Every structure is written in structure tokens, then in C-alpha cells.
mmCIF file of C-alpha atoms in Angstrom:
data_model
loop_
_atom_site.group_PDB
_atom_site.id
_atom_site.type_symbol
_atom_site.label_atom_id
_atom_site.label_comp_id
_atom_site.label_asym_id
_atom_site.label_seq_id
_atom_site.Cartn_x
_atom_site.Cartn_y
_atom_site.Cartn_z
ATOM 1 C CA UNK E 1 -0.218 -0.097 -0.253
ATOM 2 C CA UNK E 2 1.573 3.383 -0.869
ATOM 3 C CA UNK E 3 -1.430 5.627 -0.027
ATOM 4 C CA UNK E 4 -1.636 8.601 1.258
ATOM 5 C CA UNK E 5 -4.971 9.672 2.310
ATOM 6 C CA UNK E 6 -6.698 12.847 3.596
ATOM 7 C CA UNK E 7 -10.445 14.181 4.795
ATOM 8 C CA UNK E 8 -12.314 16.090 3.283
ATOM 9 C CA UNK E 9 -11.337 16.518 -0.130
ATOM 10 C CA UNK E 10 -13.025 19.932 -0.428
ATOM 11 C CA UNK E 11 -14.125 22.658 2.231
ATOM 12 C CA UNK E 12 -15.335 25.251 2.758
ATOM 13 C CA UNK E 13 -15.106 27.616 5.782
ATOM 14 C CA UNK E 14 -15.457 30.989 6.906
ATOM 15 C CA UNK E 15 -13.065 32.962 8.565
ATOM 16 C CA UNK E 16 -14.519 32.386 12.509
ATOM 17 C CA UNK E 17 -14.773 28.399 11.576
ATOM 18 C CA UNK E 18 -12.592 25.582 13.364
ATOM 19 C CA UNK E 19 -11.969 22.467 11.347
ATOM 20 C CA UNK E 20 -9.597 20.083 10.605
ATOM 21 C CA UNK E 21 -7.335 18.497 7.636
ATOM 22 C CA UNK E 22 -6.618 15.129 7.825
ATOM 23 C CA UNK E 23 -3.592 12.576 6.228
ATOM 24 C CA UNK E 24 -3.433 9.498 6.959
ATOM 25 C CA UNK E 25 -0.523 6.458 5.411
ATOM 26 C CA UNK E 26 0.163 2.687 6.177
ATOM 27 C CA UNK E 27 3.342 2.704 4.736
ATOM 28 C CA UNK E 28 5.604 2.472 8.174
ATOM 29 C CA UNK E 29 6.837 5.736 7.087
ATOM 30 C CA UNK E 30 8.330 7.665 9.799
ATOM 31 C CA UNK E 31 8.654 11.408 8.223
ATOM 32 C CA UNK E 32 5.626 13.949 7.549
ATOM 33 C CA UNK E 33 4.538 16.876 5.549
ATOM 34 C CA UNK E 34 1.864 19.604 5.049
ATOM 35 C CA UNK E 35 2.505 21.915 1.835
ATOM 36 C CA UNK E 36 0.282 24.671 0.770
ATOM 37 C CA UNK E 37 -0.525 24.729 -2.882
ATOM 38 C CA UNK E 38 -1.879 28.118 -3.988
ATOM 39 C CA UNK E 39 -3.188 28.060 -8.074
ATOM 40 C CA UNK E 40 -0.761 27.532 -10.406
ATOM 41 C CA UNK E 41 2.110 27.862 -7.929
ATOM 42 C CA UNK E 42 4.025 24.884 -6.867
ATOM 43 C CA UNK E 43 3.720 23.415 -3.276
ATOM 44 C CA UNK E 44 4.981 25.320 -0.784
ATOM 45 C CA UNK E 45 6.647 23.100 2.245
ATOM 46 C CA UNK E 46 4.678 24.095 5.639
ATOM 47 C CA UNK E 47 5.224 22.183 8.576
ATOM 48 C CA UNK E 48 7.448 18.107 8.778
ATOM 49 C CA UNK E 49 7.042 15.915 11.588
ATOM 50 C CA UNK E 50 10.069 13.251 12.230
ATOM 51 C CA UNK E 51 9.079 10.788 14.522
ATOM 52 C CA UNK E 52 5.898 12.292 15.730
ATOM 53 C CA UNK E 53 8.377 15.071 16.428
ATOM 54 C CA UNK E 54 8.226 18.428 14.580
ATOM 55 C CA UNK E 55 11.351 19.429 13.178
ATOM 56 C CA UNK E 56 10.889 22.226 11.077
ATOM 57 C CA UNK E 57 7.670 24.785 10.900
ATOM 58 C CA UNK E 58 8.373 27.320 7.904
ATOM 59 C CA UNK E 59 7.264 30.413 9.589
ATOM 60 C CA UNK E 60 3.297 29.247 8.827
ATOM 61 C CA UNK E 61 0.888 31.775 10.820
ATOM 62 C CA UNK E 62 -0.249 30.275 14.224
ATOM 63 C CA UNK E 63 -4.179 29.930 12.402
ATOM 64 C CA UNK E 64 -2.323 26.675 11.292
ATOM 65 C CA UNK E 65 -1.272 24.449 13.821
ATOM 66 C CA UNK E 66 -0.845 20.703 13.118
ATOM 67 C CA UNK E 67 -0.877 18.076 14.821
ATOM 68 C CA UNK E 68 0.992 14.157 15.091
ATOM 69 C CA UNK E 69 -1.345 11.868 17.268
ATOM 70 C CA UNK E 70 0.438 8.876 15.617
ATOM 71 C CA UNK E 71 3.576 7.597 13.688
ATOM 72 C CA UNK E 72 0.226 7.267 11.090
ATOM 73 C CA UNK E 73 -1.923 9.916 11.233
ATOM 74 C CA UNK E 74 -1.261 13.582 10.539
ATOM 75 C CA UNK E 75 -3.607 16.858 11.282
ATOM 76 C CA UNK E 76 -3.496 20.347 10.549
ATOM 77 C CA UNK E 77 -5.717 22.096 12.358
ATOM 78 C CA UNK E 78 -7.203 25.603 11.139
ATOM 79 C CA UNK E 79 -8.387 28.546 13.238
ATOM 80 C CA UNK E 80 -9.385 32.266 11.851
ATOM 81 C CA UNK E 81 -8.147 31.473 8.685
ATOM 82 C CA UNK E 82 -8.236 34.388 5.791
ATOM 83 C CA UNK E 83 -9.675 33.942 2.439
ATOM 84 C CA UNK E 84 -5.235 34.438 0.773
ATOM 85 C CA UNK E 85 -5.807 30.977 3.019
ATOM 86 C CA UNK E 86 -7.966 28.949 -0.294
ATOM 87 C CA UNK E 87 -5.392 26.815 -1.773
ATOM 88 C CA UNK E 88 -4.515 22.679 -2.409
ATOM 89 C CA UNK E 89 -3.297 21.342 1.106
ATOM 90 C CA UNK E 90 -1.080 18.987 0.341
ATOM 91 C CA UNK E 91 0.407 16.039 1.817
ATOM 92 C CA UNK E 92 3.134 14.079 1.827
ATOM 93 C CA UNK E 93 5.387 11.047 4.142
ATOM 94 C CA UNK E 94 8.266 9.277 3.281
ATOM 95 C CA UNK E 95 10.536 6.379 4.852
ATOM 96 C CA UNK E 96 12.487 8.475 7.520
ATOM 97 C CA UNK E 97 13.074 11.780 6.113
ATOM 98 C CA UNK E 98 12.926 14.824 3.772
ATOM 99 C CA UNK E 99 15.937 12.769 1.257
ATOM 100 C CA UNK E 100 13.130 10.131 1.080
ATOM 101 C CA UNK E 101 10.817 9.776 -1.637
ATOM 102 C CA UNK E 102 7.403 11.428 -0.705
ATOM 103 C CA UNK E 103 4.091 10.089 -1.407
ATOM 104 C CA UNK E 104 1.893 12.530 -1.532
ATOM 105 C CA UNK E 105 -1.991 12.381 -1.016
ATOM 106 C CA UNK E 106 -4.815 14.018 -2.869
ATOM 107 C CA UNK E 107 -4.825 16.916 -1.721
ATOM 108 C CA UNK E 108 -7.258 19.184 0.609
ATOM 109 C CA UNK E 109 -9.078 21.912 -1.396
ATOM 110 C CA UNK E 110 -9.660 24.449 1.133
ATOM 111 C CA UNK E 111 -11.652 27.859 0.114
ATOM 112 C CA UNK E 112 -11.741 30.353 3.208
ATOM 113 C CA UNK E 113 -14.709 33.038 3.102
ATOM 114 C CA UNK P 1 18.171 29.977 1.222
ATOM 115 C CA UNK P 2 17.846 27.689 -1.668
ATOM 116 C CA UNK P 3 15.872 28.610 -4.461
ATOM 117 C CA UNK P 4 14.675 26.503 -7.836
ATOM 118 C CA UNK P 5 14.374 27.944 -11.286
ATOM 119 C CA UNK P 6 12.395 26.253 -14.231
ATOM 120 C CA UNK P 7 12.300 28.708 -16.995
ATOM 121 C CA UNK P 8 10.164 26.820 -19.480
ATOM 122 C CA UNK P 9 6.409 27.666 -18.292
ATOM 123 C CA UNK P 10 4.768 24.929 -20.587
ATOM 124 C CA UNK P 11 5.932 23.124 -23.637
ATOM 125 C CA UNK P 12 4.144 21.462 -26.324
ATOM 126 C CA UNK P 13 5.452 18.052 -28.434
ATOM 127 C CA UNK P 14 4.174 16.039 -31.038
ATOM 128 C CA UNK P 15 4.285 12.060 -29.553
ATOM 129 C CA UNK P 16 8.095 11.248 -30.590
ATOM 130 C CA UNK P 17 9.603 14.512 -29.952
ATOM 131 C CA UNK P 18 12.326 14.417 -27.442
ATOM 132 C CA UNK P 19 12.001 16.013 -24.625
ATOM 133 C CA UNK P 20 13.959 18.604 -22.768
ATOM 134 C CA UNK P 21 13.368 20.066 -19.528
ATOM 135 C CA UNK P 22 15.485 22.710 -17.588
ATOM 136 C CA UNK P 23 16.024 23.368 -13.443
ATOM 137 C CA UNK P 24 18.399 25.103 -12.058
ATOM 138 C CA UNK P 25 19.286 25.655 -8.820
ATOM 139 C CA UNK P 26 20.928 28.118 -6.157
ATOM 140 C CA UNK P 27 22.653 26.395 -3.285
ATOM 141 C CA UNK P 28 26.201 26.402 -3.123
ATOM 142 C CA UNK P 29 26.481 23.486 -0.851
ATOM 143 C CA UNK P 30 25.283 19.604 -1.217
ATOM 144 C CA UNK P 31 21.933 19.225 -2.616
ATOM 145 C CA UNK P 32 19.780 16.339 -3.512
ATOM 146 C CA UNK P 33 17.708 16.849 -6.474
ATOM 147 C CA UNK P 34 14.458 15.090 -7.772
ATOM 148 C CA UNK P 35 11.654 15.653 -10.707
ATOM 149 C CA UNK P 36 8.302 14.822 -9.601
ATOM 150 C CA UNK P 37 5.003 14.645 -12.134
ATOM 151 C CA UNK P 38 1.904 15.273 -11.772
ATOM 152 C CA UNK P 39 -0.627 13.629 -14.339
ATOM 153 C CA UNK P 40 -4.043 14.585 -14.895
ATOM 154 C CA UNK P 41 -5.738 14.188 -11.739
ATOM 155 C CA UNK P 42 -3.261 12.396 -9.839
ATOM 156 C CA UNK P 43 -1.336 12.794 -6.904
ATOM 157 C CA UNK P 44 2.105 13.872 -7.745
ATOM 158 C CA UNK P 45 4.909 11.008 -7.436
ATOM 159 C CA UNK P 46 8.737 10.938 -8.019
ATOM 160 C CA UNK P 47 9.591 10.559 -11.354
ATOM 161 C CA UNK P 48 13.602 10.063 -10.508
ATOM 162 C CA UNK P 49 16.480 11.740 -7.796
ATOM 163 C CA UNK P 50 19.841 12.085 -7.548
ATOM 164 C CA UNK P 51 21.595 12.168 -4.424
ATOM 165 C CA UNK P 52 25.533 10.790 -4.966
ATOM 166 C CA UNK P 53 27.349 8.844 -7.598
ATOM 167 C CA UNK P 54 27.064 9.206 -11.609
ATOM 168 C CA UNK P 55 25.587 12.806 -12.468
ATOM 169 C CA UNK P 56 23.319 10.780 -15.211
ATOM 170 C CA UNK P 57 20.073 9.349 -13.458
ATOM 171 C CA UNK P 58 17.402 7.187 -14.699
ATOM 172 C CA UNK P 59 13.777 7.510 -13.936
ATOM 173 C CA UNK P 60 10.673 5.798 -14.614
ATOM 174 C CA UNK P 61 8.630 5.379 -17.805
ATOM 175 C CA UNK P 62 11.918 6.086 -19.663
ATOM 176 C CA UNK P 63 13.050 9.537 -18.013
ATOM 177 C CA UNK P 64 16.146 10.502 -17.390
ATOM 178 C CA UNK P 65 18.190 13.271 -16.198
ATOM 179 C CA UNK P 66 21.771 15.045 -15.609
ATOM 180 C CA UNK P 67 23.752 16.470 -12.456
ATOM 181 C CA UNK P 68 25.921 19.569 -13.579
ATOM 182 C CA UNK P 69 27.421 20.735 -10.540
ATOM 183 C CA UNK P 70 29.112 23.341 -12.883
ATOM 184 C CA UNK P 71 26.212 24.825 -14.360
ATOM 185 C CA UNK P 72 24.304 24.555 -11.279
ATOM 186 C CA UNK P 73 21.451 22.554 -13.156
ATOM 187 C CA UNK P 74 19.879 18.964 -13.137
ATOM 188 C CA UNK P 75 18.287 18.837 -16.599
ATOM 189 C CA UNK P 76 15.003 15.837 -17.402
ATOM 190 C CA UNK P 77 15.261 14.586 -20.952
ATOM 191 C CA UNK P 78 13.257 11.606 -22.061
ATOM 192 C CA UNK P 79 14.288 11.075 -26.188
ATOM 193 C CA UNK P 80 10.580 10.338 -27.637
ATOM 194 C CA UNK P 81 7.368 11.899 -25.637
ATOM 195 C CA UNK P 82 4.169 10.175 -26.014
ATOM 196 C CA UNK P 83 0.443 11.520 -25.455
ATOM 197 C CA UNK P 84 0.678 9.691 -21.988
ATOM 198 C CA UNK P 85 3.566 11.524 -20.724
ATOM 199 C CA UNK P 86 1.452 15.342 -20.807
ATOM 200 C CA UNK P 87 1.505 16.604 -17.067
ATOM 201 C CA UNK P 88 3.256 18.874 -14.616
ATOM 202 C CA UNK P 89 6.912 18.351 -14.415
ATOM 203 C CA UNK P 90 8.380 20.151 -11.169
ATOM 204 C CA UNK P 91 12.452 20.164 -9.811
ATOM 205 C CA UNK P 92 12.593 20.201 -6.639
ATOM 206 C CA UNK P 93 16.266 20.821 -4.194
ATOM 207 C CA UNK P 94 16.457 19.933 -0.661
ATOM 208 C CA UNK P 95 20.112 21.359 0.649
ATOM 209 C CA UNK P 96 22.302 18.328 2.315
ATOM 210 C CA UNK P 97 22.221 18.529 5.910
ATOM 211 C CA UNK P 98 19.578 21.546 5.984
ATOM 212 C CA UNK P 99 15.286 19.957 6.403
ATOM 213 C CA UNK P 100 13.338 21.702 4.059
ATOM 214 C CA UNK P 101 12.395 21.422 0.386
ATOM 215 C CA UNK P 102 11.833 23.568 -2.558
ATOM 216 C CA UNK P 103 9.771 23.502 -5.827
ATOM 217 C CA UNK P 104 10.066 25.158 -9.101
ATOM 218 C CA UNK P 105 7.643 26.589 -10.717
ATOM 219 C CA UNK P 106 6.888 23.520 -12.568
ATOM 220 C CA UNK P 107 6.496 22.986 -16.266
ATOM 221 C CA UNK P 108 3.305 22.046 -18.289
ATOM 222 C CA UNK P 109 4.104 19.331 -20.942
ATOM 223 C CA UNK P 110 1.494 18.609 -23.553
ATOM 224 C CA UNK P 111 1.959 15.845 -26.067
ATOM 225 C CA UNK P 112 0.447 15.925 -29.022
ATOM 226 C CA UNK P 113 -0.821 12.996 -30.495
#
């Protein structure tokens, strides 16, 4: 199984809402990532978890809060987002770390009204 | 900070034509280099990667890339493209010992049957 799953596929939320994005992998990978991809732009790395510990935070605003409950799950909690946060949010995982092949999920298309 | 440039935004080829997509990066140290591909409606997936050794790297589906350190380049090639190669191609760079991954802007390849 080389699949990374993400839920929901689409999410529309208001600026005062709180929502969460979920990501799951069952490949035994120990590194997981959140990327943000705006239309016609490349993916931008937001967070890296390695062995369930946050190892990098790319100066992402605090309205995005990652969580890694266990080695298979990765959440991204959203609160008080802005319309400019509308984007495709991609989750990825790799065997050990960032130099390994990353397996990407299909993404969650987020729209902030 | 490292950056990645892909100068070709959209390339249109006929089947059987040869392909070369440019990728240049700006980082003076040792790097790990990747090409990812996104076929229409599918996830990002790895085409090939270079860490060390032979600078000519072979990937899936007949693709190859050559690392030229003196030119800070990692161009992707395929001798004869097929209609099924129509996709978005992303070059990515990871600086060694740096927990970061930077993607280029992507090149959209359209292969006409």
C-alpha cells in the first residue's frame, strides 16, 4: 500500500470557523509533511514531522496548527483563516526524512470565505 | 536560502519528439535533487532523484536527468515522448543537512497525439 489519504477532499469555511484536515498513511513511514499549493504555483513546505516530532516550521502563521497523534496520522487544525489561505493542502510521507522519496496525497481543496 | 528555477512554463510537443526540461537551483552546498510529476487528476509522484554518484540518473517511464554541478542544473530528458507524458513536471531541491524542500514553479508538458 503506497497510498496517502486525505480528508476531506473539499472544505469551505468561514473566517471564524475551526476545522481540521486529516492525513493518514500505512506505509510505516516516520516522516510526514504538510504543503500548501496555490493555483498555478509549486507546493510550499509548511511543516515537517519526523518520528512524531515537529522538526521544522516554515514561519507559518499560528492560525495553522499541526498535530501528529501517531506515526500514521497527521492533522492540520485551522482557525481564523483568511481568504488568502484558500489553496490545495497536500500531505506527504517518506520513509525516514526529507531526503527520501515523498509520497503525496490527493490534497484537500480549502476555500475560505 | 535555496531556490529553484524552471524556465519553461509550458512546453508543447508532438509524439516521438525529444524532451528536455530545464531546472536550475541556487545553493552553493551539496544538494539532493528530485523531479516529481503530476499527471492530470493524479497525485504528485517521484520520477527520479539524485543524491550522489553517477550524475546521469534514470527514472521511471524512460525519463532521465543529468546533474551538472558547475551549472547548478538538473535537466530532465526523454528521447521520445508519448501522449501519456502530458503532465506537470516539478523540479525540487533539498540542501543536504537542511530539513527543507523547495519546488520549482513547474513546467506543463502537453504532448499532441
